[in-house]
Short mmCIF file of C-alpha atoms in Angstrom, two decimals:
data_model
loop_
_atom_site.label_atom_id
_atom_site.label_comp_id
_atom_site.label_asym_id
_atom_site.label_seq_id
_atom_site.Cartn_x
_atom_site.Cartn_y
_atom_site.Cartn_z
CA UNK A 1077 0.00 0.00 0.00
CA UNK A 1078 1.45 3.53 -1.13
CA UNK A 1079 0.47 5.58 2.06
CA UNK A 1080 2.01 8.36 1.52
CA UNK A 1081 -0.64 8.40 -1.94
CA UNK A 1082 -3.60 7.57 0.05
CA UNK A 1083 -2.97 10.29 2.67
CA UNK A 1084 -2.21 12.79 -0.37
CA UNK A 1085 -5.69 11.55 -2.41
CA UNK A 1086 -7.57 12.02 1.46
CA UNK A 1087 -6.01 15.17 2.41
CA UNK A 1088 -6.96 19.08 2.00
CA UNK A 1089 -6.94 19.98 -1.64
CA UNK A 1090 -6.52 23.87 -2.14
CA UNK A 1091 -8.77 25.16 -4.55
CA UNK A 1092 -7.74 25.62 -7.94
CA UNK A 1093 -8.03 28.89 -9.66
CA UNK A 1094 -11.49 29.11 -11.91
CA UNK A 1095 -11.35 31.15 -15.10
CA UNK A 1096 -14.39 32.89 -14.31
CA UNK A 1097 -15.80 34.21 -11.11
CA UNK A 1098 -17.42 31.30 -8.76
CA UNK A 1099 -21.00 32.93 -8.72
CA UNK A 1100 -21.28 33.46 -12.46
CA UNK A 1101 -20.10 29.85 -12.97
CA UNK A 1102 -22.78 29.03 -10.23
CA UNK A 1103 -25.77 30.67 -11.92
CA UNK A 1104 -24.57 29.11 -15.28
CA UNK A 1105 -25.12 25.65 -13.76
CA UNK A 1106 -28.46 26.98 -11.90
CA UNK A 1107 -29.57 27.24 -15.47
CA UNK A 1108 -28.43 23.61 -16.85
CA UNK A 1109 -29.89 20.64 -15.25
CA UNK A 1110 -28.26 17.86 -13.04
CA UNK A 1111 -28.72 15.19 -15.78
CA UNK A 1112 -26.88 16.95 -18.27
CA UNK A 1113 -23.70 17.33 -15.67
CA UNK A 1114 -24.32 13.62 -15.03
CA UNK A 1115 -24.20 13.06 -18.76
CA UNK A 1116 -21.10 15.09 -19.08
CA UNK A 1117 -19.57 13.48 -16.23
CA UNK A 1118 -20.53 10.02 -17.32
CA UNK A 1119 -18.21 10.96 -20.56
CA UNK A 1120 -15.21 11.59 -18.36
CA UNK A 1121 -15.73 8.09 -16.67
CA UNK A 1122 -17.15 9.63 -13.79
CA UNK A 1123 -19.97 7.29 -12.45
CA UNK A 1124 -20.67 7.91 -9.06
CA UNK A 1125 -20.69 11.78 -8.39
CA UNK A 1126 -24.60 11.66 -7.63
CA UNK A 1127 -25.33 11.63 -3.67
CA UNK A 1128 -27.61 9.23 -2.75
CA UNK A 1129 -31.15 9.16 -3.75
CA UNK A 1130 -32.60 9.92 -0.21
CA UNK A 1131 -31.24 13.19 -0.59
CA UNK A 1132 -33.74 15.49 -1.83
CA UNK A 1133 -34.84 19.16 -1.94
CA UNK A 1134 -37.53 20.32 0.46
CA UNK A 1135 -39.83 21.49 -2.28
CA UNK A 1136 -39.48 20.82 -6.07
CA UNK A 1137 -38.84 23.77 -7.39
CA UNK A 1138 -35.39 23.97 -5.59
CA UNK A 1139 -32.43 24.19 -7.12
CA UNK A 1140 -29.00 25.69 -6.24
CA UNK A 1141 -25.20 25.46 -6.86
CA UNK A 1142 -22.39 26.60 -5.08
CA UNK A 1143 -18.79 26.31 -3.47
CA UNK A 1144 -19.02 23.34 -1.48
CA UNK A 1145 -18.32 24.14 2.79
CA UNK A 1146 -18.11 20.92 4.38
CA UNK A 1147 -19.30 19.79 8.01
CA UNK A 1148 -18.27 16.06 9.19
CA UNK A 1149 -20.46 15.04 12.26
CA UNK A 1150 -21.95 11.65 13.79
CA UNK A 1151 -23.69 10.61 16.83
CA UNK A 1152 -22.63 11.63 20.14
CA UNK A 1153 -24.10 12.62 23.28
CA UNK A 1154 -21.10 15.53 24.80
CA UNK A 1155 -22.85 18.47 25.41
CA UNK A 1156 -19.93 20.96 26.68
CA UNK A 1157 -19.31 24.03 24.21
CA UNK A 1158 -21.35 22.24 21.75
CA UNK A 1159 -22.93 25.90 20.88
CA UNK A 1160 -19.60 27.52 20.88
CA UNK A 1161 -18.17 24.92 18.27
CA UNK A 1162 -21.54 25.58 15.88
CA UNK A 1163 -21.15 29.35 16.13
CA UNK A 1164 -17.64 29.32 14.97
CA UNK A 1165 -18.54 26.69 11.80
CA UNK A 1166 -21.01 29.17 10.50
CA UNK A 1167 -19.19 32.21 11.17
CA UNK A 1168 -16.57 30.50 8.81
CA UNK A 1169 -19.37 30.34 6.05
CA UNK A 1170 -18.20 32.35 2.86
CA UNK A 1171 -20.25 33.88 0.09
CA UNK A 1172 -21.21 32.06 -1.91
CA UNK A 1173 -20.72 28.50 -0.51
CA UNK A 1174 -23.40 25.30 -0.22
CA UNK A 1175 -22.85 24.08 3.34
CA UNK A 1176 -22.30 19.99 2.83
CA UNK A 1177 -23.22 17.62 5.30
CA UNK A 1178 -21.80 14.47 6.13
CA UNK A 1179 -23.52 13.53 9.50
CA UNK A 1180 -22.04 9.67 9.38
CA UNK A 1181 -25.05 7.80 8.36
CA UNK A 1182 -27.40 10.13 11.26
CA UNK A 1183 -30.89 8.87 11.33
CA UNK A 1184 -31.74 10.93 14.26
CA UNK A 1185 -31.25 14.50 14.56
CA UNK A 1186 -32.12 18.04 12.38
CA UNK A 1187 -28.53 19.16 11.26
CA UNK A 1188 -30.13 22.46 9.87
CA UNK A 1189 -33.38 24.76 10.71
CA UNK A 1190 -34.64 27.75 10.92
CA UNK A 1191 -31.90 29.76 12.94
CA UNK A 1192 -29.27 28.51 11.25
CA UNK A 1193 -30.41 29.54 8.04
CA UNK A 1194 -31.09 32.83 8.55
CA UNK A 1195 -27.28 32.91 9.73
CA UNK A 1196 -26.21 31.46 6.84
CA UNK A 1197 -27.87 33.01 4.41
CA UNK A 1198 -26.14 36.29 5.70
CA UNK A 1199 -22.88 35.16 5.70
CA UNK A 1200 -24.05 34.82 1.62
CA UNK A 1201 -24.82 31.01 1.32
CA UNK A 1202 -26.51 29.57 -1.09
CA UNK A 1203 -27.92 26.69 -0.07
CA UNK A 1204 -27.80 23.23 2.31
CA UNK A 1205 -27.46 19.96 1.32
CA UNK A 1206 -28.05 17.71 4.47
CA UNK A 1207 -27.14 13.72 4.84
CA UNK A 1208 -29.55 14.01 7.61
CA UNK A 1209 -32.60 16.13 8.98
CA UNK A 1210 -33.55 19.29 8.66
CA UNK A 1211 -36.68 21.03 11.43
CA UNK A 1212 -38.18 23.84 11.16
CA UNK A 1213 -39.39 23.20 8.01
CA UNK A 1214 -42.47 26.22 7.40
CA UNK A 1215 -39.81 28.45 8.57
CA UNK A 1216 -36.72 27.15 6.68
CA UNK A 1217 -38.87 27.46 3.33
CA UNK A 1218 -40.59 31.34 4.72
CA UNK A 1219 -37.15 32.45 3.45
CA UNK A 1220 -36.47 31.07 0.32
CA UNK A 1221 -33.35 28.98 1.00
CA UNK A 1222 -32.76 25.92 -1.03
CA UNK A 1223 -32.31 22.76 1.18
CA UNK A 1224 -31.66 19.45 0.33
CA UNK A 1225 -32.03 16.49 3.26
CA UNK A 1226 -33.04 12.77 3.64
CA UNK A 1227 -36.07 13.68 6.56
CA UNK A 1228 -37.47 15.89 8.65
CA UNK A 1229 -37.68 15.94 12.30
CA UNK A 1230 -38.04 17.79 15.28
CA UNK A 1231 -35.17 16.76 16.86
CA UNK A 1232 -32.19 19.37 17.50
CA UNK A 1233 -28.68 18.07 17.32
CA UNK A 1234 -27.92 19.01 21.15
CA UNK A 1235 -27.20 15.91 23.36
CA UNK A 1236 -28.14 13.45 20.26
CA UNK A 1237 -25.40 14.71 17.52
CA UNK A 1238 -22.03 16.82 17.20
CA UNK A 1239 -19.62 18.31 14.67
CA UNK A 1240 -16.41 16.40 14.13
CA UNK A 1241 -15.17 19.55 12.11
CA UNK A 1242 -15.64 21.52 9.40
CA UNK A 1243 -13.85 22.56 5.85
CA UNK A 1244 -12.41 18.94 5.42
CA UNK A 1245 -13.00 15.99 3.03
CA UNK A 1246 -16.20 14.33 3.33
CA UNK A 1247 -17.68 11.37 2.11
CA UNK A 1248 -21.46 10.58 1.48
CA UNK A 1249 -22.78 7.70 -0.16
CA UNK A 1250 -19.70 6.52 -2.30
CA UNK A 1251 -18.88 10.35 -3.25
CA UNK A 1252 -16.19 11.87 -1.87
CA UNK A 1253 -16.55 16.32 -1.43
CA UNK A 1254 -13.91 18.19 -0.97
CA UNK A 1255 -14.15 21.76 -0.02
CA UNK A 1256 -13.99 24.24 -2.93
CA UNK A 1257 -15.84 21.06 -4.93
CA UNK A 1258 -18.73 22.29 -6.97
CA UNK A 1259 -22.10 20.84 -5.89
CA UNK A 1260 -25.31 21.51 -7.86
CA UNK A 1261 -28.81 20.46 -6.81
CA UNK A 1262 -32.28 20.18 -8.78
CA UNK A 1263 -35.42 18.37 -8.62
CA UNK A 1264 -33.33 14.92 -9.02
CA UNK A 1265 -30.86 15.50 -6.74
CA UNK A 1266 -27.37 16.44 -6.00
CA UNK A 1267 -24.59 15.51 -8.18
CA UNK A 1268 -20.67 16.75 -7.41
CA UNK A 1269 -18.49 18.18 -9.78
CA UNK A 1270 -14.73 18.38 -8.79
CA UNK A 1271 -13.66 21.80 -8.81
CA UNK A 1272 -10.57 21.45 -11.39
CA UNK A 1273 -13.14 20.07 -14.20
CA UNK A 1274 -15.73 22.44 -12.92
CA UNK A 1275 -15.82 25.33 -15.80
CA UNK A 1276 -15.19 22.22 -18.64
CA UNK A 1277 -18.22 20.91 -17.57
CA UNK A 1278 -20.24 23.49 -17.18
CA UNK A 1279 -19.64 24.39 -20.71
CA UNK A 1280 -20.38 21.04 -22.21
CA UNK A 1281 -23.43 20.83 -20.13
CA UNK A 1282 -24.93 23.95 -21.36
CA UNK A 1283 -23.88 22.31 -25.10
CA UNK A 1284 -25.67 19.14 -24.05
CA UNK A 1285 -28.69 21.79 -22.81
CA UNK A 1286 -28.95 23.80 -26.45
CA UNK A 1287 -28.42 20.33 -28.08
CA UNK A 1288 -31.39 18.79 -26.73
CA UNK A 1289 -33.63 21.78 -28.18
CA UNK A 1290 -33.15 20.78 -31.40
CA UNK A 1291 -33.51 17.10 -30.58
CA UNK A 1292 -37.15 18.05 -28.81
CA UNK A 1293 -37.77 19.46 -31.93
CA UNK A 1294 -37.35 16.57 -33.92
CA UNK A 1295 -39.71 14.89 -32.11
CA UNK A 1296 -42.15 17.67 -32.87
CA UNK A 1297 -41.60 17.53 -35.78
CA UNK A 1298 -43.03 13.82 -35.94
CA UNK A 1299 -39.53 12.17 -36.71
CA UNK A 1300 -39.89 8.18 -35.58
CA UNK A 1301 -37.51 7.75 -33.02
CA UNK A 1302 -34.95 5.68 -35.63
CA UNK A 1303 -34.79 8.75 -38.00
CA UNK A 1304 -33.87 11.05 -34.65
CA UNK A 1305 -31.10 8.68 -33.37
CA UNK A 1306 -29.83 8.93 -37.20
CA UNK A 1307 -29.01 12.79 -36.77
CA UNK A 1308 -27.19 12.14 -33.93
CA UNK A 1309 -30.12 12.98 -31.18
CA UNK A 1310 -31.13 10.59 -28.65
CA UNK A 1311 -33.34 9.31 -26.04
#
């Protein structure tokens, strides 16, 4: 076993340099689709960058994409400076980010409410994507934040659940997130882009986006499905 490899692959990445602005590459993908990253991705032999199924937004409509901020937690029952350690997460919380979850499997507890996301929202984040529960609901969607989480619940995090740390590598489902990753969320799902092929695929899924215009057409048109794989659309 290389080690030394492994512990490079696991460890802090620093963000490479985008050639455009991170919130005008963000509100490029906002107007793509997930499947059409997936598709894009797929072509790079990237398979598993979707977050598992469970994992959806509160309310259809929904949709964001940001700078991926990471939180690691799991199960544990320590209450002391519990509060203290969440203020100082969120007050790390940059403009434009999507605060990441990885809560270790947590079938329990609300990682995210209503508190929390007015905080977050102005430190300028865009969104929360939650392997875990989210309470509050009315007054999480009164303020028109996208969230993303497997359930909801009333149960707060004190005494059941706690941070393990923040801004790190993170893994949920099979996918790993690093921070500075690119994470994008619609109606059918989450899917995670790494940041260094970020603005490549952004601009082959907004190809795959205008391409599929003119395949729609076809179809309008009353081409038989044969005669639209034949000019190169598809299904």
């Amino acid at each position: 076993m290389d080690l030394e490899q492994l512990k490079a692959d696991r460890g802090k990445k620093v963000p490479a340099p985008l050639p455009i602005p991170e919130d005008v590459l963000c509100e490029r993908y906002e107007r793509t689709f997930t499947a059409a990253v997936n598709d894009v991705l797929r072509e790079r032999g990237l398979l598993g960058q979707v977050l598992p199924a469970g994992i959806m937004p509160l309310r259809d409509h929904m949709r964001v994409c940001g700078i991926a901020f990471t939180v690691k937690g799991s199960k544990n029952l320590t209450l002391e400076s519990e509060m203290e350690q969440r203020a100082r997460m969120l007050e790390e919380i940059g403009t434009g980010s999507v605060v990441v979850w990885d809560t270790s499997g947590d079938d329990e507890s609300a990682q995210w409410g209503e508190i929390m996301t007015m905080a977050s929202k102005r430190r300028g984040c865009r969104g929360a994507i939650v392997d875990g529960g989210v309470r509050d609901t009315d007054k999480v969607l009164e303020q028109d934040f996208p969230v993303f989480c497997k359930y909801r619940t009333s149960n707060g995090m004190l005494g059941r659940f706690r941070m393990i740390g923040w801004q790190q590598p993170v893994q949920i489902g099979g996918v790993f997130i690093y921070p500075g990753d690119v994470v994008f969320g619609d109606i059918d799902g989450v899917i995670v882009v790494p940041r260094e092929l970020a603005y490549e695929v952004l601009l082959k899924a907004e190809h795959v986006k205008e391409n599929e215009k003119a395949i729609k057409q076809m179809v309008l048109d009353g081409l038989t499905p044969t005669e639209v794989v034949r000019k190169g659309g598809y299904f």
